PDB file of C-alpha atoms and ligand atoms in Angstrom:
ATOM      1  CA  MET A 202      48.424 -37.423 -11.521  1.00 50.00           C
ATOM      2  CA  PRO A 203      48.408 -38.148 -15.386  1.00 52.00           C
ATOM      3  CA  HIS A 204      50.551 -35.689 -17.384  1.00 53.00           C
ATOM      4  CA  LEU A 205      48.465 -32.957 -18.842  1.00 52.00           C
ATOM      5  CA  GLN A 206      48.738 -32.689 -22.537  1.00 53.00           C
ATOM      6  CA  GLN A 207      48.909 -28.968 -24.008  1.00 53.00           C
ATOM      7  CA  PRO A 208      45.282 -28.297 -25.089  1.00 60.00           C
ATOM      8  CA  THR A 209      44.858 -27.608 -28.829  1.00 86.00           C
ATOM      9  CA  MET A 210      45.160 -24.167 -29.562  1.00 96.00           C
ATOM     10  CA  SER A 211      41.802 -22.035 -29.963  1.00 97.00           C
ATOM     11  CA  VAL A 212      41.131 -19.944 -32.810  1.00 98.00           C
ATOM     12  CA  VAL A 213      38.511 -17.253 -32.163  1.00 98.00           C
ATOM     13  CA  GLN A 214      37.086 -14.620 -34.497  1.00 98.00           C
ATOM     14  CA  ARG A 215      34.572 -12.729 -32.043  1.00 98.00           C
ATOM     15  CA  SER A 216      35.805 -10.555 -29.210  1.00 98.00           C
ATOM     16  CA  SER A 217      33.116 -12.292 -27.170  1.00 98.00           C
ATOM     17  CA  ALA A 218      34.803 -15.697 -27.458  1.00 98.00           C
ATOM     18  CA  LEU A 219      38.091 -14.136 -26.823  1.00 98.00           C
ATOM     19  CA  LYS A 220      36.857 -12.524 -23.515  1.00 98.00           C
ATOM     20  CA  GLU A 221      35.718 -16.070 -22.441  1.00 98.00           C
ATOM     21  CA  ARG A 222      38.950 -17.465 -22.951  1.00 97.00           C
ATOM     22  CA  VAL A 223      40.716 -14.650 -21.173  1.00 98.00           C
ATOM     23  CA  GLU A 224      38.396 -14.737 -18.079  1.00 98.00           C
ATOM     24  CA  PHE A 225      38.999 -18.522 -18.052  1.00 97.00           C
ATOM     25  CA  TYR A 226      42.965 -17.894 -17.885  1.00 98.00           C
ATOM     26  CA  ARG A 227      42.291 -15.014 -15.519  1.00 97.00           C
ATOM     27  CA  LYS A 228      40.385 -17.135 -13.025  1.00 98.00           C
ATOM     28  CA  LYS A 229      43.244 -19.382 -13.014  1.00 97.00           C
ATOM     29  CA  GLY A 230      45.617 -16.681 -12.016  1.00 98.00           C
ATOM     30  CA  GLN A 231      47.400 -17.121 -15.219  1.00 98.00           C
ATOM     31  CA  ARG A 232      49.667 -14.439 -16.875  1.00 98.00           C
ATOM     32  CA  ILE A 233      48.771 -13.679 -20.454  1.00 98.00           C
ATOM     33  CA  ALA A 234      50.930 -12.457 -23.355  1.00 98.00           C
ATOM     34  CA  PHE A 235      49.772 -10.934 -26.441  1.00 99.00           C
ATOM     35  CA  VAL A 236      51.545 -11.026 -29.851  1.00 99.00           C
ATOM     36  CA  PRO A 237      49.732  -9.004 -32.233  1.00 99.00           C
ATOM     37  CA  THR A 238      50.593  -9.580 -36.236  1.00 98.00           C
ATOM     38  CA  MET A 239      49.176  -9.097 -39.680  1.00 98.00           C
ATOM     39  CA  GLY A 240      49.723 -12.717 -40.544  1.00 98.00           C
ATOM     40  CA  GLY A 241      52.211 -13.662 -43.400  1.00 98.00           C
ATOM     41  CA  LEU A 242      54.114 -15.276 -40.674  1.00 98.00           C
ATOM     42  CA  HIS A 243      57.931 -16.102 -40.603  1.00 98.00           C
ATOM     43  CA  LYS A 244      60.383 -16.572 -38.013  1.00 98.00           C
ATOM     44  CA  GLY A 245      60.521 -13.002 -36.870  1.00 98.00           C
ATOM     45  CA  HIS A 246      56.737 -13.430 -35.520  1.00 98.00           C
ATOM     46  CA  LEU A 247      57.510 -16.656 -34.103  1.00 98.00           C
ATOM     47  CA  SER A 248      60.588 -15.463 -32.273  1.00 98.00           C
ATOM     48  CA  LEU A 249      57.926 -12.954 -30.555  1.00 98.00           C
ATOM     49  CA  VAL A 250      56.032 -16.168 -29.405  1.00 98.00           C
ATOM     50  CA  LYS A 251      58.914 -17.657 -28.233  1.00 98.00           C
ATOM     51  CA  HIS A 252      59.964 -14.638 -25.998  1.00 98.00           C
ATOM     52  CA  ALA A 253      56.249 -14.486 -24.575  1.00 98.00           C
ATOM     53  CA  LYS A 254      56.318 -18.191 -23.694  1.00 98.00           C
ATOM     54  CA  VAL A 255      59.178 -17.356 -21.382  1.00 97.00           C
ATOM     55  CA  THR A 256      57.497 -14.986 -19.094  1.00 95.00           C
ATOM     56  CA  ALA A 257      53.784 -15.773 -19.653  1.00 98.00           C
ATOM     57  CA  ASP A 258      51.557 -19.041 -18.814  1.00 98.00           C
ATOM     58  CA  VAL A 259      49.461 -18.187 -21.901  1.00 98.00           C
ATOM     59  CA  VAL A 260      50.312 -16.726 -25.301  1.00 98.00           C
ATOM     60  CA  ILE A 261      47.354 -15.109 -27.323  1.00 98.00           C
ATOM     61  CA  ALA A 262      48.113 -13.966 -30.823  1.00 98.00           C
ATOM     62  CA  SER A 263      46.114 -11.950 -33.284  1.00 98.00           C
ATOM     63  CA  ILE A 264      46.111 -11.901 -36.998  1.00 98.00           C
ATOM     64  CA  PHE A 265      44.613  -8.845 -38.384  1.00 98.00           C
ATOM     65  CA  VAL A 266      45.448  -7.093 -41.602  1.00 98.00           C
ATOM     66  CA  ASN A 267      44.485  -3.623 -40.350  1.00 98.00           C
ATOM     67  CA  PRO A 268      42.948  -1.346 -42.987  1.00 97.00           C
ATOM     68  CA  LYS A 269      43.462   1.891 -41.330  1.00 97.00           C
ATOM     69  CA  GLN A 270      47.049   1.578 -41.442  1.00 97.00           C
ATOM     70  CA  PHE A 271      47.263   1.305 -45.399  1.00 96.00           C
ATOM     71  CA  GLY A 272      47.241   4.304 -47.716  1.00 95.00           C
ATOM     72  CA  PRO A 273      45.031   4.145 -50.743  1.00 94.00           C
ATOM     73  CA  THR A 274      47.641   3.243 -53.113  1.00 94.00           C
ATOM     74  CA  GLU A 275      49.386   0.721 -50.771  1.00 95.00           C
ATOM     75  CA  ASP A 276      49.274  -3.114 -50.654  1.00 96.00           C
ATOM     76  CA  PHE A 277      46.178  -3.717 -48.378  1.00 97.00           C
ATOM     77  CA  ASP A 278      44.546  -5.913 -51.014  1.00 96.00           C
ATOM     78  CA  SER A 279      47.546  -7.936 -52.009  1.00 96.00           C
ATOM     79  CA  TYR A 280      49.118  -8.411 -48.426  1.00 97.00           C
ATOM     80  CA  PRO A 281      49.877 -12.120 -47.895  1.00 96.00           C
ATOM     81  CA  ARG A 282      46.684 -13.812 -46.255  1.00 96.00           C
ATOM     82  CA  ASP A 283      47.031 -17.467 -45.665  1.00 97.00           C
ATOM     83  CA  HIS A 284      45.427 -18.188 -42.289  1.00 97.00           C
ATOM     84  CA  THR A 285      45.529 -21.949 -42.407  1.00 97.00           C
ATOM     85  CA  THR A 286      49.408 -21.857 -42.837  1.00 98.00           C
ATOM     86  CA  ASP A 287      49.558 -18.869 -40.065  1.00 98.00           C
ATOM     87  CA  VAL A 288      47.344 -20.809 -37.676  1.00 98.00           C
ATOM     88  CA  ALA A 289      49.317 -24.002 -38.121  1.00 97.00           C
ATOM     89  CA  MET A 290      52.556 -22.091 -37.510  1.00 98.00           C
ATOM     90  CA  PHE A 291      51.225 -20.432 -34.206  1.00 98.00           C
ATOM     91  CA  GLU A 292      49.991 -23.854 -33.070  1.00 98.00           C
ATOM     92  CA  GLU A 293      53.240 -25.487 -33.730  1.00 97.00           C
ATOM     93  CA  GLU A 294      54.971 -22.611 -31.570  1.00 98.00           C
ATOM     94  CA  GLY A 295      52.743 -23.331 -28.824  1.00 97.00           C
ATOM     95  CA  CYS A 296      50.258 -20.377 -28.778  1.00 98.00           C
ATOM     96  CA  HIS A 297      47.132 -20.931 -26.835  1.00 98.00           C
ATOM     97  CA  VAL A 298      44.729 -18.884 -28.635  1.00 98.00           C
ATOM     98  CA  VAL A 299      44.759 -17.112 -32.061  1.00 98.00           C
ATOM     99  CA  TYR A 300      42.465 -14.246 -32.334  1.00 98.00           C
ATOM    100  CA  ILE A 301      41.264 -13.461 -36.207  1.00 98.00           C
ATOM    101  CA  PRO A 302      38.690 -10.743 -36.071  1.00 98.00           C
ATOM    102  CA  GLU A 303      36.657  -9.770 -38.864  1.00 98.00           C
ATOM    103  CA  VAL A 304      37.123  -5.814 -39.645  1.00 98.00           C
ATOM    104  CA  GLU A 305      33.830  -5.030 -37.986  1.00 98.00           C
ATOM    105  CA  GLU A 306      34.856  -6.703 -34.527  1.00 98.00           C
ATOM    106  CA  ILE A 307      37.545  -4.136 -34.511  1.00 98.00           C
ATOM    107  CA  TYR A 308      35.879  -1.276 -36.257  1.00 98.00           C
ATOM    108  CA  PRO A 309      32.014  -1.467 -35.756  1.00 97.00           C
ATOM    109  CA  PRO A 310      30.379   0.520 -38.818  1.00 96.00           C
ATOM    110  CA  ASP A 311      29.930   3.536 -36.335  1.00 96.00           C
ATOM    111  CA  PHE A 312      33.573   3.600 -35.151  1.00 98.00           C
ATOM    112  CA  LYS A 313      34.832   7.222 -35.166  1.00 98.00           C
ATOM    113  CA  THR A 314      37.919   7.499 -32.813  1.00 98.00           C
ATOM    114  CA  VAL A 315      41.338   7.877 -33.871  1.00 97.00           C
ATOM    115  CA  ILE A 316      44.368   7.530 -31.519  1.00 97.00           C
ATOM    116  CA  GLN A 317      47.649   9.450 -32.227  1.00 97.00           C
ATOM    117  CA  VAL A 318      51.224   9.684 -30.926  1.00 97.00           C
ATOM    118  CA  PRO A 319      52.143  12.984 -32.754  1.00 96.00           C
ATOM    119  CA  ALA A 320      55.506  13.396 -31.049  1.00 96.00           C
ATOM    120  CA  LEU A 321      56.701  10.135 -32.568  1.00 98.00           C
ATOM    121  CA  ASP A 322      54.777   9.415 -35.706  1.00 97.00           C
ATOM    122  CA  GLY A 323      55.941  12.452 -37.857  1.00 96.00           C
ATOM    123  CA  VAL A 324      59.054  11.233 -39.109  1.00 98.00           C
ATOM    124  CA  LEU A 325      60.731   8.143 -40.574  1.00 98.00           C
ATOM    125  CA  CYS A 326      57.606   5.910 -41.719  1.00 97.00           C
ATOM    126  CA  GLY A 327      55.284   8.274 -40.475  1.00 97.00           C
ATOM    127  CA  ALA A 328      56.669  11.148 -42.726  1.00 97.00           C
ATOM    128  CA  SER A 329      55.773   9.143 -46.101  1.00 93.00           C
ATOM    129  CA  ARG A 330      53.032   7.153 -44.592  1.00 93.00           C
ATOM    130  CA  PRO A 331      50.669   9.852 -42.703  1.00 91.00           C
ATOM    131  CA  GLN A 332      48.061   7.367 -41.970  1.00 94.00           C
ATOM    132  CA  PHE A 333      50.432   4.620 -40.866  1.00 97.00           C
ATOM    133  CA  PHE A 334      50.745   5.158 -36.981  1.00 98.00           C
ATOM    134  CA  THR A 335      47.359   6.510 -36.490  1.00 98.00           C
ATOM    135  CA  GLY A 336      45.866   3.422 -38.000  1.00 98.00           C
ATOM    136  CA  ILE A 337      48.332   1.100 -35.845  1.00 98.00           C
ATOM    137  CA  ALA A 338      48.031   3.172 -32.576  1.00 98.00           C
ATOM    138  CA  THR A 339      44.093   3.047 -33.072  1.00 98.00           C
ATOM    139  CA  VAL A 340      44.030  -0.764 -33.884  1.00 98.00           C
ATOM    140  CA  LEU A 341      46.396  -1.824 -30.925  1.00 98.00           C
ATOM    141  CA  ALA A 342      44.300   0.434 -28.431  1.00 98.00           C
ATOM    142  CA  ARG A 343      41.337  -1.898 -29.571  1.00 98.00           C
ATOM    143  CA  LEU A 344      43.219  -4.898 -29.499  1.00 98.00           C
ATOM    144  CA  PHE A 345      44.816  -4.089 -26.124  1.00 98.00           C
ATOM    145  CA  LEU A 346      41.377  -3.616 -24.737  1.00 98.00           C
ATOM    146  CA  GLN A 347      39.775  -6.695 -26.215  1.00 98.00           C
ATOM    147  CA  VAL A 348      42.839  -9.145 -25.282  1.00 98.00           C
ATOM    148  CA  ASN A 349      43.510  -7.445 -21.854  1.00 97.00           C
ATOM    149  CA  PRO A 350      47.105  -8.756 -21.581  1.00 98.00           C
ATOM    150  CA  ASP A 351      49.482  -8.576 -18.782  1.00 98.00           C
ATOM    151  CA  VAL A 352      52.339  -8.210 -21.444  1.00 98.00           C
ATOM    152  CA  THR A 353      52.833  -7.646 -24.983  1.00 99.00           C
ATOM    153  CA  PHE A 354      55.799  -8.411 -27.590  1.00 99.00           C
ATOM    154  CA  PHE A 355      56.940  -6.256 -30.449  1.00 99.00           C
ATOM    155  CA  GLY A 356      59.835  -6.372 -32.817  1.00 98.00           C
ATOM    156  CA  GLU A 357      62.547  -4.127 -33.135  1.00 98.00           C
ATOM    157  CA  LYS A 358      62.250  -4.624 -36.851  1.00 98.00           C
ATOM    158  CA  ASP A 359      59.442  -1.628 -36.598  1.00 98.00           C
ATOM    159  CA  TYR A 360      61.364   0.191 -33.904  1.00 98.00           C
ATOM    160  CA  GLN A 361      59.207   3.281 -34.395  1.00 98.00           C
ATOM    161  CA  GLN A 362      56.160   1.294 -33.886  1.00 98.00           C
ATOM    162  CA  LEU A 363      57.543  -0.208 -30.613  1.00 98.00           C
ATOM    163  CA  LEU A 364      58.452   3.333 -29.272  1.00 98.00           C
ATOM    164  CA  ILE A 365      54.843   4.378 -30.055  1.00 98.00           C
ATOM    165  CA  VAL A 366      53.272   1.353 -28.610  1.00 98.00           C
ATOM    166  CA  LYS A 367      55.127   2.104 -25.217  1.00 98.00           C
ATOM    167  CA  GLN A 368      53.997   5.674 -25.194  1.00 98.00           C
ATOM    168  CA  LEU A 369      50.500   4.793 -25.821  1.00 98.00           C
ATOM    169  CA  VAL A 370      50.376   2.226 -22.982  1.00 98.00           C
ATOM    170  CA  LYS A 371      52.108   4.901 -20.771  1.00 98.00           C
ATOM    171  CA  ASP A 372      49.805   7.676 -21.694  1.00 98.00           C
ATOM    172  CA  LEU A 373      46.654   5.558 -21.481  1.00 98.00           C
ATOM    173  CA  GLY A 374      47.649   4.105 -18.129  1.00 98.00           C
ATOM    174  CA  LEU A 375      47.229   0.419 -19.648  1.00 98.00           C
ATOM    175  CA  PRO A 376      48.444  -1.919 -17.263  1.00 98.00           C
ATOM    176  CA  ILE A 377      50.400  -3.777 -19.941  1.00 98.00           C
ATOM    177  CA  THR A 378      54.172  -4.275 -20.112  1.00 98.00           C
ATOM    178  CA  VAL A 379      55.679  -3.782 -23.739  1.00 98.00           C
ATOM    179  CA  GLU A 380      58.678  -5.687 -24.630  1.00 98.00           C
ATOM    180  CA  GLY A 381      60.755  -5.200 -27.543  1.00 98.00           C
ATOM    181  CA  CYS A 382      62.473  -8.119 -29.256  1.00 98.00           C
ATOM    182  CA  PRO A 383      65.727  -8.309 -31.613  1.00 98.00           C
ATOM    183  CA  ILE A 384      65.406  -8.279 -35.480  1.00 98.00           C
ATOM    184  CA  ILE A 385      65.222 -11.777 -36.873  1.00 98.00           C
ATOM    185  CA  ARG A 386      67.246 -12.027 -40.317  1.00 99.00           C
ATOM    186  CA  GLU A 387      67.859 -14.179 -43.250  1.00 98.00           C
ATOM    187  CA  GLN A 388      70.981 -15.939 -43.481  1.00 98.00           C
ATOM    188  CA  ASP A 389      72.319 -13.255 -45.916  1.00 98.00           C
ATOM    189  CA  GLY A 390      71.363 -10.423 -43.436  1.00 98.00           C
ATOM    190  CA  LEU A 391      67.918  -9.296 -44.734  1.00 98.00           C
ATOM    191  CA  ALA A 392      65.442  -8.466 -42.127  1.00 98.00           C
ATOM    192  CA  MET A 393      62.574 -10.885 -42.417  1.00 98.00           C
ATOM    193  CA  SER A 394      59.268  -9.475 -43.503  1.00 98.00           C
ATOM    194  CA  SER A 395      56.030 -10.390 -44.738  1.00 98.00           C
ATOM    195  CA  ARG A 396      56.524  -8.031 -47.725  1.00 97.00           C
ATOM    196  CA  ASN A 397      59.811 -10.176 -48.847  1.00 98.00           C
ATOM    197  CA  LYS A 398      57.395 -12.480 -50.607  1.00 96.00           C
ATOM    198  CA  TYR A 399      56.748  -9.639 -53.024  1.00 97.00           C
ATOM    199  CA  LEU A 400      60.478  -9.614 -54.079  1.00 98.00           C
ATOM    200  CA  SER A 401      61.464 -11.131 -57.509  1.00 98.00           C
ATOM    201  CA  GLU A 402      64.234 -13.595 -57.685  1.00 98.00           C
ATOM    202  CA  GLU A 403      66.668 -10.740 -58.726  1.00 98.00           C
ATOM    203  CA  GLU A 404      65.391  -8.349 -56.192  1.00 98.00           C
ATOM    204  CA  ARG A 405      65.719 -10.983 -53.445  1.00 98.00           C
ATOM    205  CA  ALA A 406      69.266 -11.391 -54.402  1.00 98.00           C
ATOM    206  CA  MET A 407      69.806  -7.439 -54.299  1.00 98.00           C
ATOM    207  CA  ALA A 408      67.863  -6.950 -51.088  1.00 98.00           C
ATOM    208  CA  PRO A 409      70.635  -8.072 -48.498  1.00 98.00           C
ATOM    209  CA  ALA A 410      72.613  -5.042 -49.845  1.00 98.00           C
ATOM    210  CA  LEU A 411      70.467  -2.681 -47.601  1.00 98.00           C
ATOM    211  CA  TYR A 412      71.816  -4.147 -44.376  1.00 98.00           C
ATOM    212  CA  GLN A 413      75.278  -4.420 -45.691  1.00 98.00           C
ATOM    213  CA  GLU A 414      75.601  -1.011 -46.445  1.00 98.00           C
ATOM    214  CA  MET A 415      73.855  -0.077 -43.092  1.00 98.00           C
ATOM    215  CA  GLN A 416      76.683  -2.135 -41.539  1.00 98.00           C
ATOM    216  CA  LYS A 417      79.214  -0.532 -43.449  1.00 98.00           C
ATOM    217  CA  ALA A 418      77.638   3.187 -42.643  1.00 98.00           C
ATOM    218  CA  VAL A 419      77.687   2.271 -38.909  1.00 97.00           C
ATOM    219  CA  GLN A 420      81.065   1.207 -38.956  1.00 96.00           C
ATOM    220  CA  GLU A 421      82.221   4.218 -40.647  1.00 95.00           C
ATOM    221  CA  MET A 422      80.548   6.445 -38.270  1.00 94.00           C
ATOM    222  CA  THR A 423      81.908   4.956 -35.404  1.00 91.00           C
ATOM    223  CA  SER A 424      85.257   5.109 -36.351  1.00 91.00           C
ATOM    224  CA  GLY A 425      84.936   8.784 -36.595  1.00 90.00           C
ATOM    225  CA  LYS A 426      83.819   9.752 -40.331  1.00 93.00           C
ATOM    226  CA  LYS A 427      81.479  12.508 -40.401  1.00 94.00           C
ATOM    227  CA  ILE A 428      77.761  11.297 -40.346  1.00 96.00           C
ATOM    228  CA  GLU A 429      76.522  13.496 -43.166  1.00 96.00           C
ATOM    229  CA  SER A 430      79.110  12.247 -45.701  1.00 96.00           C
ATOM    230  CA  VAL A 431      78.809   8.745 -44.629  1.00 97.00           C
ATOM    231  CA  LEU A 432      75.144   8.615 -45.217  1.00 98.00           C
ATOM    232  CA  GLN A 433      75.527  10.449 -48.521  1.00 98.00           C
ATOM    233  CA  VAL A 434      77.845   7.760 -49.886  1.00 98.00           C
ATOM    234  CA  SER A 435      75.870   5.244 -48.637  1.00 98.00           C
ATOM    235  CA  LYS A 436      72.647   6.464 -50.277  1.00 98.00           C
ATOM    236  CA  LYS A 437      74.382   7.055 -53.405  1.00 98.00           C
ATOM    237  CA  ARG A 438      75.561   3.427 -53.656  1.00 98.00           C
ATOM    238  CA  LEU A 439      72.091   2.003 -52.789  1.00 98.00           C
ATOM    239  CA  LYS A 440      70.601   4.256 -55.413  1.00 98.00           C
ATOM    240  CA  ASP A 441      73.205   2.912 -57.894  1.00 98.00           C
ATOM    241  CA  LEU A 442      72.157  -0.659 -56.903  1.00 98.00           C
ATOM    242  CA  GLY A 443      68.402   0.209 -57.719  1.00 98.00           C
ATOM    243  CA  PHE A 444      67.162   1.084 -54.374  1.00 98.00           C
ATOM    244  CA  ASP A 445      64.721   4.025 -54.197  1.00 98.00           C
ATOM    245  CA  ILE A 446      65.461   5.462 -50.791  1.00 98.00           C
ATOM    246  CA  ASP A 447      62.735   6.985 -48.423  1.00 98.00           C
ATOM    247  CA  TYR A 448      65.183   7.686 -45.637  1.00 98.00           C
ATOM    248  CA  PHE A 449      68.499   6.786 -44.563  1.00 98.00           C
ATOM    249  CA  GLU A 450      69.381   8.539 -41.184  1.00 98.00           C
ATOM    250  CA  VAL A 451      70.584   8.261 -37.771  1.00 98.00           C
ATOM    251  CA  ARG A 452      68.023   9.049 -34.805  1.00 98.00           C
ATOM    252  CA  GLU A 453      68.222   9.166 -31.088  1.00 97.00           C
ATOM    253  CA  ILE A 454      66.658   5.882 -29.607  1.00 97.00           C
ATOM    254  CA  ALA A 455      63.818   7.404 -27.395  1.00 97.00           C
ATOM    255  CA  SER A 456      62.993  10.825 -28.992  1.00 96.00           C
ATOM    256  CA  LEU A 457      63.893   9.748 -32.381  1.00 97.00           C
ATOM    257  CA  ALA A 458      65.568  13.350 -33.021  1.00 96.00           C
ATOM    258  CA  LEU A 459      67.666  13.308 -35.914  1.00 96.00           C
ATOM    259  CA  VAL A 460      71.411  13.080 -34.999  1.00 96.00           C
ATOM    260  CA  GLU A 461      73.244  15.068 -37.716  1.00 93.00           C
ATOM    261  CA  LYS A 462      76.719  15.808 -36.088  1.00 90.00           C
ATOM    262  CA  ASP A 463      78.279  13.635 -33.413  1.00 85.00           C
ATOM    263  CA  ILE A 464      77.189  10.424 -31.933  1.00 88.00           C
ATOM    264  CA  THR A 465      77.271  11.502 -28.328  1.00 88.00           C
ATOM    265  CA  GLN A 466      75.043   8.561 -27.384  1.00 88.00           C
ATOM    266  CA  THR A 467      73.562   5.201 -28.338  1.00 89.00           C
ATOM    267  CA  SER A 468      71.597   6.092 -31.469  1.00 96.00           C
ATOM    268  CA  ARG A 469      70.004   4.049 -34.336  1.00 98.00           C
ATOM    269  CA  LEU A 470      70.499   3.961 -38.135  1.00 98.00           C
ATOM    270  CA  PHE A 471      67.104   3.776 -39.734  1.00 98.00           C
ATOM    271  CA  ALA A 472      66.526   2.824 -43.301  1.00 98.00           C
ATOM    272  CA  ALA A 473      63.693   2.585 -45.776  1.00 98.00           C
ATOM    273  CA  ALA A 474      63.845   2.192 -49.479  1.00 98.00           C
ATOM    274  CA  MET A 475      61.745   0.685 -52.238  1.00 98.00           C
ATOM    275  CA  LEU A 476      63.276  -2.163 -54.312  1.00 98.00           C
ATOM    276  CA  GLY A 477      60.838  -2.621 -57.073  1.00 98.00           C
ATOM    277  CA  ASN A 478      57.509  -2.634 -55.827  1.00 96.00           C
ATOM    278  CA  THR A 479      58.411  -3.907 -52.304  1.00 97.00           C
ATOM    279  CA  ARG A 480      59.201  -1.426 -49.354  1.00 97.00           C
ATOM    280  CA  LEU A 481      61.988  -2.600 -47.157  1.00 98.00           C
ATOM    281  CA  ILE A 482      62.796  -1.364 -43.424  1.00 98.00           C
ATOM    282  CA  ASP A 483      65.414  -1.926 -41.287  1.00 99.00           C
ATOM    283  CA  ASN A 484      67.489  -0.308 -38.320  1.00 98.00           C
ATOM    284  CA  ILE A 485      70.399  -1.043 -36.635  1.00 98.00           C
ATOM    285  CA  GLU A 486      72.191   0.065 -33.390  1.00 97.00           C
ATOM    286  CA  VAL A 487      74.832   2.961 -33.551  1.00 96.00           C
ATOM    287  CA  SER A 488      76.900   2.681 -30.261  1.00 89.00           C
ATOM    288  CA  LEU A 489      79.484   4.975 -29.142  1.00 75.00           C
ATOM    289  CA  LYS A 490      82.112   2.373 -29.569  1.00 63.00           C
ATOM    290  CA  SER A 491      81.858  -0.735 -31.912  1.00 45.00           C
TER     291      SER A 491
HETATM  292  P1  LIG Y 286      53.669  -7.333 -38.599  1.00 78.63           P
HETATM  293  O1  LIG Y 286      52.747  -8.900 -38.887  1.00 78.63           O
HETATM  294  O2  LIG Y 286      54.467  -6.927 -39.871  1.00 78.63           O
HETATM  295  O3  LIG Y 286      52.542  -6.251 -38.282  1.00 78.63           O
HETATM  296  O4  LIG Y 286      54.441  -7.599 -37.390  1.00 78.63           O
HETATM  297  C1  LIG Y 286      53.969  -8.164 -36.305  1.00 78.63           C
HETATM  298  C2  LIG Y 286      55.318  -8.011 -35.140  1.00 78.63           C
HETATM  299  O5  LIG Y 286      56.298  -8.917 -35.632  1.00 78.63           O
HETATM  300  C3  LIG Y 286      55.643  -6.652 -34.902  1.00 78.63           C
HETATM  301  O6  LIG Y 286      55.799  -6.538 -33.389  1.00 78.63           O
HETATM  302  C4  LIG Y 286      56.870  -6.666 -35.679  1.00 78.63           C
HETATM  303  O7  LIG Y 286      57.758  -5.724 -35.304  1.00 78.63           O
HETATM  304  C5  LIG Y 286      57.353  -8.069 -35.593  1.00 78.63           C
HETATM  305  N1  LIG Y 286      58.193  -8.467 -36.671  1.00 78.63           N
HETATM  306  C6  LIG Y 286      58.200  -8.503 -38.082  1.00 78.63           C
HETATM  307  N2  LIG Y 286      59.259  -8.845 -38.545  1.00 78.63           N
HETATM  308  C7  LIG Y 286      60.170  -9.062 -37.482  1.00 78.63           C
HETATM  309  C8  LIG Y 286      61.402  -9.601 -37.518  1.00 78.63           C
HETATM  310  N3  LIG Y 286      62.210  -9.787 -38.671  1.00 78.63           N
HETATM  311  N4  LIG Y 286      62.085  -9.654 -36.464  1.00 78.63           N
HETATM  312  C9  LIG Y 286      61.460  -9.487 -35.326  1.00 78.63           C
HETATM  313  N5  LIG Y 286      60.137  -9.153 -35.252  1.00 78.63           N
HETATM  314  C10 LIG Y 286      59.460  -8.888 -36.297  1.00 78.63           C
END
C-alpha cells in the first residue's frame, strides 16, 4: 500500500461543518483531542498541540476571541488577530482541523445562558476581572459540546482557568479528560503570552523581572522565611521597577485557598501585574522542599 500522506488541515467556520469532520473521525474510531485558543499563537499554544498529538489520533484546535471574557475597558478590540499566520502555525504543528467560528456560531442572537464556577472564580484573576471566568466557562461549555472531544489540553500558565475547566467538566458530567501542560517561557524566563506583543522594547526588557522575583520569593519561603514578609518585600521591589501589582500570593493548588502562614503542602505562587498597558500573569510551584 502506498504511504498515505497527512491530509491538509481543514479550516472550518461553521459548527455544522465541524460536526461532519468529527463524525468522520468518530466513525473511524479515532481519539479526538481539542486545543482551544484565542489565537495570537506562540510556542505555548503549540506545546499543547504537541502534547495532544501524543495521546490522540486527531487534533482539533480553535481560534475564538471570546467577547464574554473581556470587560468593557479591556483589550477585546486590540487583541492580536492574524488568522493566516495562526492557521499556518497550526498546520505546521500537525493539527487536523482548526475551528474559527464567528461570534453568532457560539452565541446565537438569543443566547441567554451563563455558566459559573463560583467556588474557584472569585479570587486571583476573577477578583479583578468579574466577567472573566464566567465568560470562559460559558464559551468552553459551548465549544466542548460542539467539538465533542475525548481529551482537551490547557496550559498551566492559566492555572486558575485549568482548575475551573476541570471542575466544569466534572460537574456537567462531560466525557472529556482535561490535561494540564507546563508553562512555556522565553529564554529569559518571561511566560509566553499573546499579550507580550503589546510590550514596548523597554517594558519587554523589564518583564522577566516578574518571574525572577517569583523564583526569589519561592526560594526564600521554602528556606523558612515568613511568607508574609517575603511577599511584601517582593511586591515592593516589583513596584519600584514599575509593575502595578494586582496580586502576588500563595494559594493551595486545588482549592486556591490562601496560604498565609506555613507551607504545609505543595502550593503555588500566583502573580498578576500591569506593566504599562500590558497585563502579565504567571505562577510557579512552591514545593515543601526545593
Ligand atoms: P489563550 O489563547 O491565551 O486563551 O490560551 C490558549 C491556551 O494556551 C490556554 O490553555 C493557555 O493556558 C495556553 N497557554 C497560553 N500561554 C501559554 C504558555 N506560555 N505555556 C503553556 N500554555 C500556554
